Amino acid sequence: MNLLPKSTADFGSTEYWNNFFRKRGKQAFEWYGEYPELCDQLHQYIKPKDEVLVVGCGNSKLSMDLYDVGFKKITNIDISPVVIKQMQEANRSTRPEMTWNQMDATAMSFPDESFSVVLDKGTLDALFTDESTAVVTLVQKYFNEIGRVLRAAGRYICISLLQEHILRKVVDHFPASHFMLRIVRCPEAGKGQGKDESPNGDGSSLVVFAIVATKLKNIPMRILELGLAGTHIERVQRPEELLAAVAAAQKAAMVCNGLARGSIAGMAEVSLDLFAPSEKQTPRYTIHVLDQPPKRGNGKYAAFIVPQGRETEWLFATPAGRRKLQESAKFDRLAIVTLHRGHVYNDLDAVKTELAESVKSLAPNGLQGASIPYLSIGAEVGRRETIHSGRSELSGEYVVEEIAGENGRLFRRLVFLANQSVVQSEAALKMARVRGNRAAQKVIDPGYLACQHHLFMTVGVQLASNMTTASSSNNCPVAVVGLGGGGLCTFIRECLKKTTITAIEIDPEIEQIAVKYFGLTLDQRLRVVIADGIQFLADEAARDAHYSALLFDVDSKDPTVGMSCPPAAFLERAVLCNVRKLIGETGLFVLNLVCRNESLRETTVESLKQTFRYVLSYQLEEDVNEIFYCTDNERLKEVSNWQELLRIAADNVNKLARKEKLTLEQELVDLSDFITALKI
């Protein structure tokens, strides 16, 4: 039975509603929910002693249900004489104290201050069909009438879908008319009555709100309150905050409805941020929802909670990794939940309880009431402790934090809050005795490299040392543009004892962080120069400096260019020419390139080939990084099976570095065998 109007203007027509109720007969119409779904909210704001006016009552059972549980002083009005006659006949003997009157809510005949509550379920939505002058004028008359018939401290309670234009009018009118305004969500309402009667035509649920406007005689300030999560009510300062919060709830419901209706297998994942009611600056949780074709898995739906500190790992931080996780979990739908820094999570059970309703709302149709399994790694939510926070003038706010990784191993990380999904630097911690202290203390493990690409950059330095024609007893001068936490520089110094390293870093705050929290030791073999990297290269080239190896490991602050490492300015021809001059005919330039734009990568490779005689590259298996080795050294011209030999060399460095004591200067004989195989 199609009873929807042909145009929204019909909602304000007496003729439409007479026809509607004739066709519908005695069947109640409850788009926005019935009494059991609304009673939690209604009982907070309506008491049995209140004299209640129900406007636009229609043939809803809401008045009758309220009457039956003890609310006897109820007056009902509606514009349709047909429905008023129906309701009078239906309730004359069973509910004698309740009255029914045919009346226009925009021009009521009641005396001033006749009621302590005006209850509206959908009437405002039916009146406020658009923003035309005639409709806005009508709505204003309706609001004026509500204010007139309400007593002081009386409440206007309106159950509404709160379309944006309606909410804006509500926010503009009631505070200016000396009403305290509260908007709360009715979480159980709006479920629809099946596909034939759902406003969306598909049985999906609506987001239903209650407007609670309390009439006050004297109100010194505008009071706006919001309750979107359980019983928690918070006060907001600006109307824009209220509008944004309601819009976010509506958009989230649209996503949930879409996920309930069908599968997103073969499509991009869907992501939602969940905020704590009292904290709107940073999300408390982020949920990524993925589907795969049914019948591949051993279950319909599950949630996976990522332990704190592991959210930046490839498996959890990237769409490809999350897809791999879902395939391993073998569920048709998987909701992957990450926990954000800046919040406290007591334990895994508390997290599950807190997430229960949100996770349930993302379930496929038919499973919203089913028990949903929760998956994780271990039985804990992980540990993340902030040991320092600060602000860099160049990079913004940052935190240094310690996390417990796999098998309980401790790591220390530097994270810039402007890009929290990326760990700028990471170091492993180990327990060791420090001079002057009997008890073991946490110290930085210099043999740990967080980034796979640092291994291949270290191999590049060793290659440069082998390629030089100078005496092997001479030092191998190395320049590294981009310090970070200093992990790469520390590793090179510990592995390759004949190197002297100059690190160039533009941000003085980074140097302090590296020294204080990441174990960077400055001495005659390792120094830091605070300077713009491009200007440093130009100055060094002007004074005819020489480096056996020159490494670029500097990230870009502009995420829009498609190349996150290095900044595009570092690959300009003049800069590359300075690099070529500094390494001479025998040195090696090692570039860490992270570029997702293929045409930009091709342009970069062409620039390298125009500058250097030999350009070799290695694409990392685990990361998006690509390492380029550039030189004019003739000894590379006969290199064969470069990729495999380089991988073996890096594996060898990694194995040696993992030994308890780093005596790599003596043990690099094995690596030298591989270098010899390269015919260098």
XYZ file of C-alpha atoms in Angstrom:
680
model
C 0.000 0.000 0.000
C 1.661 3.228 -1.172
C 0.507 6.013 1.132
C 3.384 8.427 0.639
C 2.389 11.848 -0.746
C 3.188 12.822 -4.311
C 4.934 15.965 -3.134
C 6.232 17.161 0.208
C 3.754 20.046 0.144
C 0.969 17.497 0.693
C 2.168 16.980 4.267
C 0.510 20.249 5.250
C -2.776 19.494 3.492
C -5.920 18.564 5.443
C -7.242 16.797 2.342
C -4.123 14.628 2.118
C -4.313 13.532 5.747
C -8.081 12.862 5.569
C -7.455 10.618 2.553
C -4.460 9.012 4.263
C -6.403 8.008 7.381
C -9.470 6.840 5.403
C -7.261 4.430 3.451
C -5.291 3.329 6.479
C -8.319 2.789 8.697
C -7.504 1.566 12.201
C -3.902 0.609 11.472
C -1.610 2.884 13.497
C 1.149 4.768 11.720
C 4.440 4.746 13.629
C 7.347 5.723 11.378
C 9.297 7.300 14.222
C 8.797 4.504 16.703
C 6.216 3.278 19.154
C 5.928 3.882 22.886
C 8.361 1.075 23.943
C 11.084 2.630 21.763
C 10.423 6.211 22.925
C 9.504 5.696 26.576
C 13.058 6.047 27.948
C 13.250 9.583 26.599
C 9.638 10.546 27.210
C 9.640 9.509 30.862
C 12.623 11.769 31.526
C 10.694 14.860 30.437
C 7.009 14.025 31.074
C 5.592 13.246 34.523
C 2.134 11.769 35.356
C 1.002 15.068 36.904
C 1.731 17.028 33.683
C -1.058 18.331 31.509
C 0.028 17.154 28.065
C -1.013 18.474 24.660
C -0.278 16.098 21.769
C -0.210 18.047 18.498
C -0.768 16.307 15.170
C -1.759 13.135 16.999
C -2.908 11.230 13.900
C -3.824 7.646 14.672
C -0.633 6.975 16.592
C -0.935 4.743 19.661
C 1.498 6.939 21.593
C -1.204 8.860 23.499
C -3.059 5.675 24.358
C 0.107 3.973 25.616
C 0.981 6.982 27.763
C -2.557 7.008 29.172
C -2.397 3.309 29.976
C 0.783 3.711 32.055
C -0.617 6.568 34.149
C -0.525 9.804 32.123
C -4.234 10.729 32.359
C -4.202 14.451 31.539
C -3.739 14.218 27.773
C -5.365 16.412 25.131
C -4.935 15.420 21.468
C -5.398 17.635 18.405
C -5.075 17.017 14.687
C -5.925 18.919 11.532
C -7.863 15.935 10.138
C -11.471 15.561 11.321
C -11.448 12.015 9.939
C -8.730 10.772 12.270
C -10.140 12.689 15.258
C -13.496 10.944 14.797
C -11.734 7.567 14.478
C -9.750 8.128 17.689
C -12.783 9.436 19.640
C -14.747 6.321 18.767
C -11.825 4.011 19.592
C -11.124 5.523 23.025
C -14.486 6.780 24.311
C -15.122 3.907 26.697
C -11.586 2.679 27.437
C -9.887 6.040 28.019
C -12.639 8.456 29.092
C -10.384 11.162 30.538
C -8.453 11.697 27.319
C -9.831 14.284 24.860
C -9.587 14.552 21.064
C -10.133 17.824 19.175
C -9.958 18.726 15.511
C -7.691 21.791 15.542
C -4.918 23.473 13.552
C -1.733 23.495 15.663
C -0.694 26.797 14.070
C -3.886 28.522 15.320
C -4.996 26.843 18.544
C -8.013 28.002 20.585
C -6.584 27.067 24.001
C -5.979 29.828 26.562
C -2.442 30.998 27.269
C -0.293 28.745 29.462
C -2.761 25.837 29.385
C -0.234 22.982 29.308
C 2.994 21.923 31.004
C 4.052 19.722 28.045
C 3.495 19.945 24.295
C 4.310 16.614 22.645
C 4.971 16.477 18.897
C 5.801 13.233 17.089
C 6.572 14.081 13.486
C 4.255 17.094 13.201
C 7.088 19.603 12.853
C 8.608 17.462 10.101
C 5.216 17.289 8.333
C 4.798 21.084 8.477
C 8.349 22.096 7.615
C 8.480 20.551 4.156
C 10.773 23.149 2.561
C 12.243 26.601 3.123
C 9.758 28.588 1.056
C 8.447 31.816 2.578
C 4.960 30.406 3.078
C 6.220 27.287 4.893
C 8.671 29.203 7.112
C 5.862 31.625 8.046
C 3.597 28.706 8.934
C 6.285 27.075 11.090
C 6.885 30.363 12.880
C 3.160 30.562 13.705
C 3.365 26.996 15.044
C 6.337 27.838 17.277
C 4.608 30.982 18.516
C 1.542 28.949 19.459
C 3.676 26.425 21.347
C 5.274 29.243 23.325
C 1.842 30.745 24.052
C 0.103 27.592 25.365
C 3.092 26.400 27.431
C 3.412 27.404 31.079
C 6.659 28.656 32.578
C 9.116 25.742 32.915
C 6.953 23.795 30.442
C 8.559 21.572 27.832
C 8.088 21.282 24.094
C 9.096 17.697 23.247
C 9.350 17.024 19.542
C 10.251 13.663 17.990
C 11.915 14.528 14.676
C 14.345 13.368 12.006
C 15.967 16.810 12.264
C 16.704 17.600 8.676
C 19.270 20.365 8.514
C 16.838 23.179 7.715
C 14.574 22.088 10.571
C 17.417 21.930 13.074
C 18.708 25.358 12.051
C 15.274 26.864 12.620
C 14.954 25.145 15.999
C 18.387 26.388 17.072
C 17.621 29.917 15.888
C 14.137 30.194 17.396
C 14.030 28.582 20.834
C 17.156 30.025 22.521
C 16.190 33.482 21.235
C 12.698 32.973 22.727
C 14.035 32.180 26.212
C 13.956 28.402 25.917
C 16.706 26.086 27.098
C 17.326 23.737 24.164
C 18.421 20.120 24.369
C 18.763 17.675 21.468
C 18.906 13.972 22.363
C 18.980 10.879 20.219
C 16.299 8.191 20.568
C 18.479 5.122 19.930
C 15.696 2.529 19.724
C 13.309 4.596 17.593
C 12.993 4.771 13.819
C 13.403 1.094 13.009
C 10.633 1.223 10.418
C 7.782 -1.242 9.983
C 8.993 -3.367 7.139
C 9.869 -2.601 3.576
C 6.384 -1.452 2.620
C 6.223 1.247 5.252
C 9.810 2.298 5.792
C 10.314 5.879 4.577
C 13.305 4.650 2.641
C 11.331 1.853 1.071
C 13.842 -0.781 2.119
C 13.222 -1.371 5.794
C 16.296 0.559 6.872
C 16.224 2.500 10.105
C 15.948 6.244 10.584
C 17.900 8.415 12.995
C 15.309 9.833 15.377
C 15.940 12.709 17.775
C 13.979 14.387 20.541
C 13.946 18.177 20.753
C 13.448 19.232 24.378
C 12.839 22.989 24.622
C 12.141 24.225 28.155
C 10.375 27.587 28.535
C 12.034 29.900 31.062
C 11.037 33.398 32.144
C 14.517 34.790 32.510
C 17.545 33.129 30.958
C 20.784 35.160 31.127
C 22.550 33.132 28.462
C 21.803 30.789 25.611
C 21.824 27.153 26.796
C 22.425 24.433 24.203
C 22.757 20.803 25.248
C 23.367 17.595 23.375
C 22.866 13.940 24.222
C 23.848 11.495 21.479
C 25.410 8.706 23.535
C 23.325 6.976 26.179
C 22.338 9.164 29.114
C 25.338 11.484 28.817
C 24.352 15.126 28.281
C 26.938 17.754 27.410
C 26.657 21.484 26.995
C 27.927 23.047 23.773
C 28.940 26.654 23.301
C 28.084 27.270 19.680
C 25.122 26.272 17.485
C 27.611 25.016 14.874
C 28.821 22.327 17.301
C 25.284 21.054 17.763
C 24.596 21.085 14.027
C 27.827 19.235 13.268
C 27.197 16.567 15.919
C 23.684 15.812 14.636
C 24.924 15.700 11.031
C 27.686 13.268 12.019
C 25.163 10.968 13.723
C 22.941 11.052 10.638
C 25.831 10.295 8.268
C 27.000 7.438 10.463
C 23.488 5.986 10.407
C 23.450 6.191 6.618
C 26.658 4.172 6.541
C 25.254 1.615 8.968
C 22.048 1.320 6.933
C 24.071 0.782 3.784
C 26.166 -1.908 5.451
C 23.045 -3.614 6.774
C 21.418 -3.712 3.346
C 24.207 -5.420 1.463
C 27.822 -6.444 1.034
C 30.659 -4.107 0.053
C 32.810 -6.980 -1.232
C 34.946 -5.774 -4.121
C 34.588 -2.149 -3.006
C 36.754 0.090 -0.871
C 36.546 -0.358 2.883
C 34.235 1.846 4.948
C 35.739 3.803 7.857
C 34.082 5.467 10.851
C 35.531 7.533 13.694
C 33.913 7.157 17.126
C 34.236 10.009 19.600
C 33.714 9.938 23.357
C 30.790 12.207 24.353
C 33.037 14.527 26.360
C 35.976 14.493 23.946
C 35.489 15.784 20.399
C 39.047 16.729 19.496
C 40.372 13.256 18.682
C 38.514 10.021 17.945
C 38.482 7.359 20.624
C 38.165 4.569 18.062
C 38.385 4.184 14.301
C 36.555 1.250 12.714
C 37.376 -0.056 9.225
C 34.705 -2.375 7.786
C 35.625 -4.851 5.047
C 33.597 -7.486 3.215
C 34.617 -10.450 1.134
C 32.375 -12.700 -0.969
C 30.323 -15.027 1.260
C 31.005 -18.743 1.683
C 34.770 -18.177 1.704
C 34.896 -17.743 5.447
C 33.877 -19.730 8.497
C 31.557 -17.049 9.865
C 29.446 -14.045 8.946
C 30.769 -11.189 11.057
C 33.455 -10.451 13.643
C 35.323 -7.521 15.133
C 39.117 -7.353 15.439
C 40.657 -5.062 18.069
C 44.148 -3.855 17.203
C 46.360 -3.669 20.316
C 47.665 -0.236 21.212
C 51.041 0.467 19.676
C 50.542 -1.861 16.721
C 48.109 0.300 14.752
C 50.911 1.646 12.508
C 51.980 -1.828 11.349
C 51.311 -2.603 7.687
C 48.763 -5.277 8.549
C 46.575 -2.776 10.412
C 47.536 0.624 8.971
C 47.006 0.051 5.247
C 43.978 -1.032 3.193
C 46.033 -3.845 1.641
C 47.157 -5.040 5.058
C 43.640 -4.979 6.472
C 42.425 -6.944 3.467
C 45.098 -9.538 4.212
C 43.975 -9.649 7.840
C 40.383 -10.241 6.812
C 41.377 -13.075 4.499
C 43.302 -14.699 7.351
C 40.418 -14.241 9.798
C 38.035 -15.853 7.277
C 34.936 -13.849 8.135
C 32.594 -12.491 5.474
C 32.595 -9.120 7.228
C 35.321 -7.872 9.557
C 35.257 -4.650 11.588
C 38.862 -3.707 12.437
C 39.050 -1.372 15.441
C 42.036 0.843 16.282
C 42.465 2.619 19.616
C 43.740 6.203 19.552
C 46.386 7.827 21.701
C 45.295 10.358 24.274
C 42.638 8.061 25.756
C 42.593 5.529 28.604
C 41.468 1.937 27.942
C 41.200 -0.165 31.087
C 41.204 -3.647 29.580
C 39.963 -5.673 26.637
C 36.626 -6.494 28.262
C 35.943 -2.802 28.912
C 36.713 -1.996 25.284
C 34.350 -4.727 24.082
C 31.565 -3.396 26.296
C 32.112 0.146 25.092
C 32.114 -0.916 21.442
C 29.171 -3.306 21.648
C 26.434 -1.043 20.267
C 28.615 0.497 17.554
C 29.915 -2.863 16.374
C 26.380 -4.274 16.360
C 25.162 -1.374 14.202
C 27.695 -2.335 11.516
C 26.514 -5.943 11.271
C 24.948 -7.329 8.080
C 21.166 -7.430 7.984
C 19.801 -10.158 10.241
C 22.853 -10.328 12.506
C 22.283 -7.175 14.595
C 20.931 -9.300 17.434
C 23.442 -12.127 17.112
C 26.471 -12.664 19.329
C 29.469 -11.060 17.633
C 32.903 -12.645 18.204
C 35.787 -10.316 19.106
C 39.261 -11.163 17.859
C 42.604 -9.719 18.909
C 46.260 -10.592 19.463
C 46.567 -11.853 22.995
C 44.156 -10.977 25.760
C 45.174 -7.356 26.325
C 44.534 -4.020 24.620
C 48.267 -3.349 24.525
C 50.211 -0.663 26.336
C 51.112 2.820 25.202
C 52.752 5.297 27.561
C 53.618 8.883 26.666
C 56.994 9.743 28.205
C 57.329 13.175 26.622
C 55.232 15.595 24.589
C 56.314 18.818 22.970
C 56.008 21.085 20.007
C 58.331 21.721 17.092
C 58.136 25.063 15.330
C 58.540 23.246 12.012
C 56.554 20.044 12.500
C 53.987 20.895 15.173
C 53.039 18.898 18.255
C 54.623 15.521 18.873
C 54.797 12.753 21.451
C 57.518 10.325 22.450
C 55.827 7.157 23.603
C 56.699 3.636 24.661
C 54.656 0.668 23.528
C 54.735 -3.061 24.195
C 55.067 -4.900 20.902
C 54.930 -8.552 19.987
C 56.176 -10.871 22.735
C 56.204 -7.931 25.137
C 59.258 -6.253 23.600
C 59.389 -2.527 24.354
C 59.729 0.136 21.670
C 60.091 3.892 21.841
C 58.482 6.004 19.125
C 58.355 9.566 17.907
C 54.973 10.516 16.419
C 53.913 13.889 15.048
C 50.263 14.442 15.940
C 49.511 16.057 12.579
C 50.034 12.614 11.026
C 49.386 10.088 13.780
C 49.245 7.074 11.493
C 52.961 7.405 10.719
C 55.752 6.583 13.164
C 58.495 9.116 12.436
C 61.148 7.201 14.378
C 61.267 3.976 16.355
C 63.881 2.385 18.587
C 63.916 -0.905 20.468
C 64.584 -0.891 24.208
C 66.494 -3.473 26.204
C 67.436 -3.868 29.847
C 71.113 -3.305 30.609
C 73.317 -2.142 33.456
C 74.434 1.437 33.071
C 77.652 2.645 34.659
C 76.947 3.940 38.154
C 73.696 1.968 38.543
C 73.440 -1.524 39.997
C 69.955 -2.228 38.697
C 69.335 -2.827 35.011
C 67.740 0.070 33.177
C 65.985 0.597 29.865
C 68.459 1.602 27.168
C 68.280 1.976 23.400
C 69.286 -1.126 21.425
C 71.641 0.229 18.713
C 71.389 -2.983 16.719
C 67.686 -2.564 15.967
C 66.417 -0.947 12.776
C 62.706 -0.184 12.610
C 62.754 0.471 8.860
C 63.689 -2.132 6.293
C 64.951 0.582 3.964
C 67.618 1.565 6.514
C 69.195 -1.863 6.024
C 69.650 -1.244 2.328
C 70.937 2.263 2.918
C 73.518 0.797 5.315
C 74.551 -1.710 2.650
C 74.971 1.274 0.322
C 77.461 2.810 2.739
C 79.404 -0.468 2.828
C 79.342 -0.591 -0.976
C 80.727 2.939 -1.077
C 83.511 1.929 1.301
C 84.437 -1.015 -0.960
C 84.211 1.059 -4.128
C 86.692 3.713 -3.029
C 90.193 3.449 -4.406
C 91.683 4.949 -1.286
C 93.443 2.873 1.353
C 91.092 0.769 3.433
C 92.623 2.281 6.537
C 91.205 5.680 5.665
C 87.940 6.873 7.141
C 84.774 6.692 5.055
C 83.025 10.083 5.354
C 79.228 9.822 5.156
C 76.565 12.546 4.984
C 72.949 11.723 5.893
C 70.306 14.324 5.060
C 67.443 13.800 7.535
C 68.154 12.785 11.129
C 64.829 11.702 12.634
C 65.455 9.773 15.821
C 69.009 9.064 14.655
C 68.477 5.310 14.296
C 70.087 5.073 10.867
C 73.124 7.136 11.880
C 73.607 5.135 15.089
C 73.316 1.843 13.211
C 75.852 2.848 10.551
C 78.335 3.995 13.160
C 77.992 0.773 15.170
C 78.147 -1.506 12.127
C 80.847 0.246 10.096
C 83.606 1.368 12.404
C 85.572 3.295 9.745
C 82.763 5.728 8.993
C 82.506 9.320 10.158
C 78.960 10.621 9.845
C 77.529 14.092 9.366
C 73.746 14.253 9.828
C 71.955 17.285 8.421
C 68.696 18.212 10.140
C 66.676 21.391 9.655
C 64.740 21.113 12.928
C 66.770 21.690 16.128
C 63.987 20.096 18.182
C 64.600 16.798 16.384
C 68.246 16.759 17.416
C 67.274 17.246 21.068
C 64.704 14.442 20.868
C 67.214 12.080 19.230
C 69.852 12.720 21.884
C 67.555 12.638 24.917
C 65.151 9.852 24.008
C 66.679 7.775 21.189
C 70.237 7.255 22.328
C 71.977 9.397 19.716
C 75.576 9.945 20.859
C 77.439 12.890 19.373
C 81.217 12.628 19.214
C 84.096 12.863 16.762
C 82.562 10.116 14.593
C 79.007 11.487 14.521
C 77.948 15.115 14.390
C 74.680 16.904 13.618
C 74.507 20.086 11.560
C 71.326 22.126 11.956
C 70.758 23.503 8.473
C 68.564 23.387 5.421
C 69.711 20.272 3.573
C 69.718 21.860 0.127
C 71.711 24.854 1.309
C 74.147 22.590 3.160
C 74.855 20.625 -0.030
C 75.431 23.836 -1.964
C 77.805 25.181 0.698
C 79.728 21.898 0.896
C 80.049 21.700 -2.885
C 81.333 25.285 -2.957
C 84.132 24.410 -0.551
C 85.012 21.208 -2.500
C 84.054 18.830 0.313
C 83.983 15.097 -0.395
C 81.866 12.223 0.925
C 82.218 8.547 0.106
C 78.478 8.107 0.598
C 75.668 10.665 0.642
C 72.232 9.522 1.820
C 68.829 11.193 1.431
C 66.360 10.010 4.092
C 64.171 13.076 4.474
C 60.371 13.124 4.353
C 58.050 15.623 2.739
C 55.557 17.658 4.774
C 53.211 17.985 1.785
C 50.973 14.874 1.465
C 49.306 16.097 -1.734
C 52.148 15.683 -4.227
C 52.187 11.887 -4.465
C 55.794 11.637 -3.269
C 56.261 11.547 0.485
C 60.035 11.110 0.476
C 62.026 13.185 -0.331
C 60.541 16.660 -0.921
C 60.500 17.433 -4.645
C 62.998 20.266 -4.189
C 65.699 17.738 -3.250
C 65.477 16.172 -6.712
C 65.947 19.340 -8.730
C 68.839 19.257 -11.178
C 70.985 21.807 -9.306
C 70.723 19.790 -6.072
C 71.600 16.514 -7.791
C 74.582 18.185 -9.459
C 75.847 19.263 -6.040
C 75.427 15.676 -4.820
C 77.413 14.393 -7.818
C 80.213 16.850 -7.118
C 80.360 15.896 -3.429
C 80.683 12.128 -4.040
C 83.067 12.508 -6.989
C 83.767 9.682 -9.413
C 83.998 6.911 -6.816
C 81.377 7.739 -4.193
C 77.775 6.572 -3.944
C 74.505 8.507 -3.638
C 71.768 6.526 -1.835
C 68.195 7.821 -2.186
C 65.177 6.613 -0.222
C 62.231 7.233 -2.565
C 58.580 6.848 -1.529
C 56.466 7.710 -4.549
C 52.968 6.453 -5.354
C 52.654 8.531 -8.516
C 54.095 6.521 -11.386
C 54.616 9.467 -13.734
C 56.379 11.382 -10.964
C 58.592 8.372 -10.318
C 59.504 8.170 -14.010
C 60.439 11.852 -13.983
C 62.600 11.273 -10.907
C 64.395 8.287 -12.453
C 65.055 10.280 -15.627
C 66.585 13.106 -13.569
C 68.846 10.629 -11.789
C 69.960 9.059 -15.065
C 70.739 12.471 -16.533
C 72.954 13.245 -13.542
C 74.692 9.940 -12.788
C 76.287 7.379 -15.074
C 74.916 4.370 -13.207
C 71.504 4.214 -11.483
C 70.452 0.984 -9.768
C 67.356 0.495 -7.636
C 65.871 -1.997 -5.220
C 62.137 -2.168 -4.453
C 61.527 -3.295 -0.882
C 59.211 -6.232 -0.429
C 57.570 -5.135 2.819
C 57.376 -1.368 2.330
C 56.590 1.161 -0.384
C 60.177 2.426 -0.230
C 62.495 2.105 -3.205
C 66.247 2.534 -2.688
C 68.308 4.068 -5.497
C 72.088 3.696 -5.743
C 73.622 6.313 -8.016
C 77.297 6.689 -8.949
C 79.804 7.439 -11.683
C 82.071 4.603 -10.560
C 83.044 2.451 -13.531
C 83.268 -0.597 -11.290
C 79.467 -0.954 -11.409
C 79.194 -1.340 -15.154
C 79.546 -5.152 -15.110
C 77.217 -5.780 -12.163
C 74.908 -8.748 -12.716
C 72.055 -10.225 -10.638
C 72.145 -6.995 -8.586
C 68.743 -7.413 -6.967
C 69.343 -10.847 -5.438
C 72.881 -10.140 -4.276
C 71.775 -6.897 -2.650
C 68.974 -8.674 -0.811
C 71.398 -11.306 0.490
C 73.826 -8.600 1.593
C 71.092 -6.783 3.513
C 69.950 -9.998 5.161
C 73.505 -10.586 6.270
C 73.786 -7.115 7.805
C 70.496 -7.687 9.591
C 71.627 -11.007 11.060
C 74.883 -9.525 12.268
C 73.142 -6.523 13.818
C 70.832 -8.772 15.823
C 73.752 -10.270 17.724
C 74.012 -9.254 21.319
C 77.343 -7.469 20.744
C 77.948 -5.471 17.600
C 81.433 -6.443 16.449
C 80.542 -5.955 12.822
C 83.827 -4.418 11.740
C 85.428 -7.855 12.092
C 82.406 -9.829 10.962
C 81.723 -7.934 7.730
C 84.021 -10.385 5.980
C 80.902 -12.358 5.061
C 79.317 -9.269 3.575
C 82.532 -8.504 1.692
C 82.246 -11.883 -0.005
C 78.913 -10.799 -1.440
C 80.373 -7.459 -2.440
C 83.165 -9.301 -4.259
C 80.515 -11.311 -6.075
C 79.234 -8.030 -7.428
C 82.585 -7.721 -9.287
C 83.382 -4.491 -7.526
